[in-house]
Amino acid sequence: MRIDIAGLRPERVAVVPSPLAELGMALHALAEPGHHPGLQGWVTGVQAGLDPHLADRMCDADFLWTTTFADLFLPYAGIPGGATLPGATLAEELDLLDKLTDEQFVNAALEFSCATCYDIGADWLVDAEQGRRRALELAAARGPRQVRFTELLLTDPPRIRAWLRQFLQDCDEAFFAEAWSRLRHQLTADARHKTDLVRRKGLAEALAAASPAITLDEAAAEITVDKLSVGRTTTGDGTLLLVPTSLGWPHLAVLYRPGWQPVVHYPVGSPELAAPPSVEQLALRMTALSHPVRMRICRHLARSAWTTSELAQAHGMTAPEISRHLGVLKKAGLITTRRRGRYVQHQLDIAVVARLGSDFLEGILR
């Protein structure tokens, strides 16, 4: 992931916590606790006390945060001018979310579940009938709830926008306000420290402190974020925004949506993972993972369940080729398979991969 920062002035680098982004990571952790082994106690406590009606509503739009979390949780990046910063409170950031156009909202909401070309934009989802059919087709693979939600999102965005705002406010009242009251002090302190590094030692030092996976080539005026995904963006005349997250470890995310200001969403802290497997299991599984295509497949399967045809389209390969790779991963016990109606979905077994060690897990979840 590369960010062109040519002409970026030091005062246009901002390190600011975001309550809405942290709420997005909270919902992600509740949906995919295997991604966040250090939060098992918190997840268990929240789920035990969750109102059944609110838990049921979480299922309606879980594609906004299950794979990772949608750009909707960073709405300030989509405000024209490239200079809007996160709000101090969740209410302020929900107001920023309301400032996005319907087109921005729909495209950002469907990016992970119903788009395949994030880096070239997803405007076709709103404008092209073919794109709308594709969105509904992909939603169908996720289940009837997702189909209903996607239909409403495409036909009546204001209704979904109001639903989402109320849902996020209810989550805040139910569990997030208490968590944010604890986390905001840690995140504010980290943001203050990174800001001080930018001023005293330069951007390269601050980025390295945020994550060893982020480097700055000052001669080329380019930031590189070492991930298994590929993308490029530029700060242009806008701001480079760094947003710390406590609940988000080990995810290191880069918002590079065309027309939006770049955001690096970096984790603070690193919980310990379980011990590695036996030598025989390790040899079998590492052999299965040694192929670069299978590593990239694992990146998709770590975030959500995918069908063979979806993986084939995402990787530009044939279904038989993908099936052979899936067979190797399944033989090694690294993926699980389930049938939902006429769809067969595959997903990475996070618990098994975690036992291989934190380096690999962090690499594919970064």
mmCIF file of C-alpha atoms in Angstrom, residues 49-277:
data_model
loop_
_atom_site.group_PDB
_atom_site.id
_atom_site.type_symbol
_atom_site.label_atom_id
_atom_site.label_comp_id
_atom_site.label_asym_id
_atom_site.label_seq_id
_atom_site.Cartn_x
_atom_site.Cartn_y
_atom_site.Cartn_z
ATOM 1 C CA GLY A 49 -25.202 -8.710 28.546
ATOM 2 C CA LEU A 50 -26.405 -7.800 25.052
ATOM 3 C CA ASP A 51 -30.093 -7.175 24.523
ATOM 4 C CA PRO A 52 -31.400 -9.916 22.165
ATOM 5 C CA HIS A 53 -33.107 -7.341 19.939
ATOM 6 C CA LEU A 54 -29.871 -5.364 19.508
ATOM 7 C CA ALA A 55 -27.922 -8.585 18.865
ATOM 8 C CA ASP A 56 -30.464 -9.478 16.179
ATOM 9 C CA ARG A 57 -30.085 -6.059 14.515
ATOM 10 C CA MET A 58 -26.321 -6.582 14.369
ATOM 11 C CA CYS A 59 -26.907 -9.410 11.923
ATOM 12 C CA ASP A 60 -28.734 -7.190 9.432
ATOM 13 C CA ALA A 61 -25.688 -5.128 8.457
ATOM 14 C CA ASP A 62 -22.819 -7.263 9.701
ATOM 15 C CA PHE A 63 -21.056 -7.036 6.329
ATOM 16 C CA LEU A 64 -20.186 -3.450 7.300
ATOM 17 C CA TRP A 65 -17.789 -4.718 9.952
ATOM 18 C CA THR A 66 -17.275 -8.480 9.677
ATOM 19 C CA THR A 67 -14.732 -8.566 6.839
ATOM 20 C CA THR A 68 -13.057 -5.514 8.317
ATOM 21 C CA PHE A 69 -14.903 -2.274 8.867
ATOM 22 C CA ALA A 70 -16.280 -0.106 6.089
ATOM 23 C CA ASP A 71 -15.036 3.383 5.248
ATOM 24 C CA LEU A 72 -18.321 4.666 6.675
ATOM 25 C CA PHE A 73 -16.640 4.472 10.078
ATOM 26 C CA LEU A 74 -14.130 7.086 8.867
ATOM 27 C CA PRO A 75 -16.599 9.609 7.371
ATOM 28 C CA TYR A 76 -14.376 12.661 7.876
ATOM 29 C CA ALA A 77 -12.125 11.313 5.110
ATOM 30 C CA GLY A 78 -14.937 11.746 2.596
ATOM 31 C CA ILE A 79 -15.724 15.385 3.408
ATOM 32 C CA PRO A 80 -14.562 17.656 0.517
ATOM 33 C CA GLY A 81 -11.413 19.674 1.155
ATOM 34 C CA GLY A 82 -9.318 16.904 2.681
ATOM 35 C CA ALA A 83 -8.930 18.724 5.993
ATOM 36 C CA THR A 84 -11.759 17.409 8.194
ATOM 37 C CA LEU A 85 -10.624 15.681 11.396
ATOM 38 C CA PRO A 86 -12.407 13.104 13.580
ATOM 39 C CA GLY A 87 -14.852 14.487 16.102
ATOM 40 C CA ALA A 88 -14.248 14.476 19.831
ATOM 41 C CA THR A 89 -17.453 12.543 20.487
ATOM 42 C CA LEU A 90 -19.430 9.839 18.748
ATOM 43 C CA ALA A 91 -22.318 12.276 18.219
ATOM 44 C CA GLU A 92 -20.010 14.682 16.343
ATOM 45 C CA GLU A 93 -18.785 11.891 14.092
ATOM 46 C CA LEU A 94 -22.309 10.682 13.377
ATOM 47 C CA ASP A 95 -23.033 14.229 12.236
ATOM 48 C CA LEU A 96 -20.045 13.943 9.873
ATOM 49 C CA LEU A 97 -21.460 10.642 8.602
ATOM 50 C CA ASP A 98 -24.687 12.499 7.790
ATOM 51 C CA LYS A 99 -22.693 14.918 5.606
ATOM 52 C CA LEU A 100 -21.673 12.200 3.146
ATOM 53 C CA THR A 101 -23.759 12.136 -0.018
ATOM 54 C CA ASP A 102 -26.084 9.191 -0.625
ATOM 55 C CA GLU A 103 -23.737 8.039 -3.386
ATOM 56 C CA GLN A 104 -20.734 8.096 -1.055
ATOM 57 C CA PHE A 105 -22.706 6.295 1.624
ATOM 58 C CA VAL A 106 -23.937 3.474 -0.622
ATOM 59 C CA ASN A 107 -20.566 2.918 -2.317
ATOM 60 C CA ALA A 108 -18.724 2.813 1.005
ATOM 61 C CA ALA A 109 -21.321 0.540 2.584
ATOM 62 C CA LEU A 110 -21.081 -2.068 -0.165
ATOM 63 C CA GLU A 111 -17.330 -1.952 -0.743
ATOM 64 C CA PHE A 112 -16.354 -5.236 0.941
ATOM 65 C CA SER A 113 -19.346 -7.462 0.320
ATOM 66 C CA CYS A 114 -20.345 -6.275 -3.132
ATOM 67 C CA ALA A 115 -17.321 -4.717 -4.837
ATOM 68 C CA THR A 116 -14.186 -6.238 -6.318
ATOM 69 C CA CYS A 117 -12.243 -3.157 -7.430
ATOM 70 C CA TYR A 118 -11.998 -0.862 -4.407
ATOM 71 C CA ASP A 119 -8.890 0.917 -5.693
ATOM 72 C CA ILE A 120 -10.564 2.128 -8.895
ATOM 73 C CA GLY A 121 -13.728 3.239 -7.169
ATOM 74 C CA ALA A 122 -17.129 1.652 -6.784
ATOM 75 C CA ASP A 123 -19.459 4.253 -8.316
ATOM 76 C CA TRP A 124 -20.856 1.612 -10.645
ATOM 77 C CA LEU A 125 -22.746 0.145 -7.684
ATOM 78 C CA VAL A 126 -25.090 3.126 -7.704
ATOM 79 C CA ASP A 127 -25.071 4.114 -11.375
ATOM 80 C CA ALA A 128 -25.012 0.847 -13.319
ATOM 81 C CA GLU A 129 -27.852 -1.644 -13.367
ATOM 82 C CA GLN A 130 -25.319 -4.419 -13.839
ATOM 83 C CA GLY A 131 -23.516 -3.307 -10.708
ATOM 84 C CA ARG A 132 -26.756 -3.288 -8.740
ATOM 85 C CA ARG A 133 -27.532 -6.834 -9.877
ATOM 86 C CA ARG A 134 -24.018 -7.900 -8.880
ATOM 87 C CA ALA A 135 -24.462 -6.328 -5.434
ATOM 88 C CA LEU A 136 -27.667 -8.283 -4.871
ATOM 89 C CA GLU A 137 -26.105 -11.485 -6.201
ATOM 90 C CA LEU A 138 -23.221 -11.223 -3.739
ATOM 91 C CA ALA A 139 -25.620 -10.345 -0.929
ATOM 92 C CA ALA A 140 -27.580 -13.503 -1.737
ATOM 93 C CA ALA A 141 -24.501 -15.567 -0.981
ATOM 94 C CA ARG A 142 -24.470 -14.070 2.515
ATOM 95 C CA GLY A 143 -28.096 -14.772 3.380
ATOM 96 C CA PRO A 144 -31.644 -13.370 3.202
ATOM 97 C CA ARG A 145 -30.978 -10.638 5.770
ATOM 98 C CA GLN A 146 -28.176 -9.236 3.643
ATOM 99 C CA VAL A 147 -30.365 -9.336 0.548
ATOM 100 C CA ARG A 148 -33.115 -7.325 2.265
ATOM 101 C CA PHE A 149 -30.622 -4.833 3.650
ATOM 102 C CA THR A 150 -28.846 -4.407 0.297
ATOM 103 C CA GLU A 151 -32.155 -3.933 -1.546
ATOM 104 C CA LEU A 152 -33.119 -1.160 0.850
ATOM 105 C CA LEU A 153 -29.650 0.368 0.666
ATOM 106 C CA LEU A 154 -29.857 0.576 -3.123
ATOM 107 C CA THR A 155 -33.454 1.796 -3.304
ATOM 108 C CA ASP A 156 -33.874 3.920 -0.164
ATOM 109 C CA PRO A 157 -30.509 5.170 1.193
ATOM 110 C CA PRO A 158 -32.047 7.754 3.605
ATOM 111 C CA ARG A 159 -33.951 4.992 5.385
ATOM 112 C CA ILE A 160 -30.796 2.912 5.869
ATOM 113 C CA ARG A 161 -28.826 5.976 6.951
ATOM 114 C CA ALA A 162 -31.373 6.697 9.672
ATOM 115 C CA TRP A 163 -31.396 3.023 10.680
ATOM 116 C CA LEU A 164 -27.610 2.910 10.947
ATOM 117 C CA ARG A 165 -27.371 6.089 13.006
ATOM 118 C CA GLN A 166 -29.953 4.821 15.487
ATOM 119 C CA PHE A 167 -28.264 1.422 15.620
ATOM 120 C CA LEU A 168 -24.847 2.967 16.388
ATOM 121 C CA GLN A 169 -26.383 5.170 19.082
ATOM 122 C CA ASP A 170 -27.986 2.091 20.647
ATOM 123 C CA CYS A 171 -24.631 0.272 20.587
ATOM 124 C CA ASP A 172 -23.046 3.250 22.288
ATOM 125 C CA GLU A 173 -25.624 3.152 25.068
ATOM 126 C CA ALA A 174 -25.468 -0.641 25.424
ATOM 127 C CA PHE A 175 -21.700 -1.219 25.610
ATOM 128 C CA PHE A 176 -19.480 1.207 23.745
ATOM 129 C CA ALA A 177 -19.738 4.322 25.924
ATOM 130 C CA GLU A 178 -18.279 2.417 28.860
ATOM 131 C CA ALA A 179 -15.460 0.985 26.716
ATOM 132 C CA TRP A 180 -14.670 4.373 25.152
ATOM 133 C CA SER A 181 -14.467 6.033 28.573
ATOM 134 C CA ARG A 182 -11.519 3.704 29.284
ATOM 135 C CA LEU A 183 -9.908 3.569 25.837
ATOM 136 C CA ARG A 184 -9.948 7.252 24.919
ATOM 137 C CA HIS A 185 -7.276 8.099 27.493
ATOM 138 C CA GLN A 186 -4.868 5.502 26.075
ATOM 139 C CA LEU A 187 -5.588 6.551 22.487
ATOM 140 C CA THR A 188 -5.302 10.261 23.275
ATOM 141 C CA ALA A 189 -1.950 9.685 24.955
ATOM 142 C CA ASP A 190 -0.712 7.663 21.983
ATOM 143 C CA ALA A 191 -1.881 10.350 19.538
ATOM 144 C CA ARG A 192 -0.125 13.008 21.592
ATOM 145 C CA HIS A 193 3.086 10.966 21.578
ATOM 146 C CA LYS A 194 2.991 10.415 17.795
ATOM 147 C CA THR A 195 2.242 14.101 17.208
ATOM 148 C CA ASP A 196 5.256 15.021 19.333
ATOM 149 C CA LEU A 197 7.416 12.631 17.294
ATOM 150 C CA VAL A 198 6.287 14.289 14.062
ATOM 151 C CA ARG A 199 7.266 17.697 15.407
ATOM 152 C CA ARG A 200 10.556 16.726 17.065
ATOM 153 C CA LYS A 201 11.922 13.873 14.944
ATOM 154 C CA GLY A 202 9.899 13.894 11.748
ATOM 155 C CA LEU A 203 7.190 11.861 10.067
ATOM 156 C CA ALA A 204 9.401 8.804 9.468
ATOM 157 C CA GLU A 205 9.951 8.355 13.230
ATOM 158 C CA ALA A 206 6.250 8.738 13.984
ATOM 159 C CA LEU A 207 5.251 6.197 11.326
ATOM 160 C CA ALA A 208 7.839 3.684 12.532
ATOM 161 C CA ALA A 209 6.510 4.108 16.073
ATOM 162 C CA ALA A 210 2.966 3.480 14.845
ATOM 163 C CA SER A 211 3.989 0.206 13.180
ATOM 164 C CA PRO A 212 7.215 -1.369 11.893
ATOM 165 C CA ALA A 213 5.198 -2.240 8.777
ATOM 166 C CA ILE A 214 5.042 1.475 7.825
ATOM 167 C CA THR A 215 8.070 3.102 6.200
ATOM 168 C CA LEU A 216 8.730 6.468 4.597
ATOM 169 C CA ASP A 217 10.958 7.024 1.583
ATOM 170 C CA GLU A 218 11.676 10.719 2.045
ATOM 171 C CA ALA A 219 13.451 11.057 -1.301
ATOM 172 C CA ALA A 220 10.466 9.640 -3.169
ATOM 173 C CA ALA A 221 7.965 11.321 -0.803
ATOM 174 C CA GLU A 222 6.144 8.028 -0.478
ATOM 175 C CA ILE A 223 4.815 6.015 2.456
ATOM 176 C CA THR A 224 4.741 2.228 2.085
ATOM 177 C CA VAL A 225 2.511 0.067 4.293
ATOM 178 C CA ASP A 226 3.568 -3.579 4.110
ATOM 179 C CA LYS A 227 0.349 -5.532 3.515
ATOM 180 C CA LEU A 228 -0.805 -8.410 1.343
ATOM 181 C CA SER A 229 -3.204 -6.056 -0.426
ATOM 182 C CA VAL A 230 -2.151 -3.553 -3.075
ATOM 183 C CA GLY A 231 -3.311 0.024 -3.512
ATOM 184 C CA ARG A 232 -2.168 3.589 -4.029
ATOM 185 C CA THR A 233 -3.420 7.000 -2.985
ATOM 186 C CA THR A 234 -2.160 10.541 -2.499
ATOM 187 C CA THR A 235 -2.565 13.274 0.070
ATOM 188 C CA GLY A 236 -2.669 15.932 -2.660
ATOM 189 C CA ASP A 237 -3.528 19.247 -1.021
ATOM 190 C CA GLY A 238 -5.187 17.497 1.911
ATOM 191 C CA THR A 239 -4.192 15.943 5.219
ATOM 192 C CA LEU A 240 -2.520 12.686 6.135
ATOM 193 C CA LEU A 241 -4.583 11.317 8.986
ATOM 194 C CA LEU A 242 -3.322 8.720 11.471
ATOM 195 C CA VAL A 243 -5.991 7.145 13.691
ATOM 196 C CA PRO A 244 -4.944 4.884 16.606
ATOM 197 C CA THR A 245 -7.077 1.917 17.688
ATOM 198 C CA SER A 246 -6.943 -0.216 20.799
ATOM 199 C CA LEU A 247 -9.647 -2.730 19.903
ATOM 200 C CA GLY A 248 -8.327 -3.120 16.363
ATOM 201 C CA TRP A 249 -5.069 -5.029 16.935
ATOM 202 C CA PRO A 250 -3.638 -6.668 14.784
ATOM 203 C CA HIS A 251 -5.372 -4.884 11.888
ATOM 204 C CA LEU A 252 -3.376 -2.144 10.201
ATOM 205 C CA ALA A 253 -5.701 -0.520 7.668
ATOM 206 C CA VAL A 254 -5.230 2.102 4.982
ATOM 207 C CA LEU A 255 -8.157 4.045 3.553
ATOM 208 C CA TYR A 256 -7.271 4.741 -0.065
ATOM 209 C CA ARG A 257 -10.700 5.327 -1.603
ATOM 210 C CA PRO A 258 -10.475 7.649 -4.638
ATOM 211 C CA GLY A 259 -11.467 11.187 -3.712
ATOM 212 C CA TRP A 260 -11.159 10.583 0.047
ATOM 213 C CA GLN A 261 -8.286 11.769 2.217
ATOM 214 C CA PRO A 262 -5.806 8.993 3.139
ATOM 215 C CA VAL A 263 -6.177 7.476 6.593
ATOM 216 C CA VAL A 264 -3.797 5.055 8.315
ATOM 217 C CA HIS A 265 -5.679 3.195 11.049
ATOM 218 C CA TYR A 266 -2.980 1.631 13.230
ATOM 219 C CA PRO A 267 -3.167 -0.670 16.284
ATOM 220 C CA VAL A 268 -1.946 0.205 19.758
ATOM 221 C CA GLY A 269 -0.849 -2.835 21.797
ATOM 222 C CA SER A 270 -0.331 -6.493 20.847
ATOM 223 C CA PRO A 271 -1.917 -9.273 22.924
ATOM 224 C CA GLU A 272 -0.125 -12.611 23.177
ATOM 225 C CA LEU A 273 -1.327 -15.579 21.150
ATOM 226 C CA ALA A 274 -1.387 -19.290 21.904
ATOM 227 C CA ALA A 275 1.597 -21.660 21.596
ATOM 228 C CA PRO A 276 2.495 -23.160 18.172
ATOM 229 C CA PRO A 277 1.272 -26.611 17.089
#
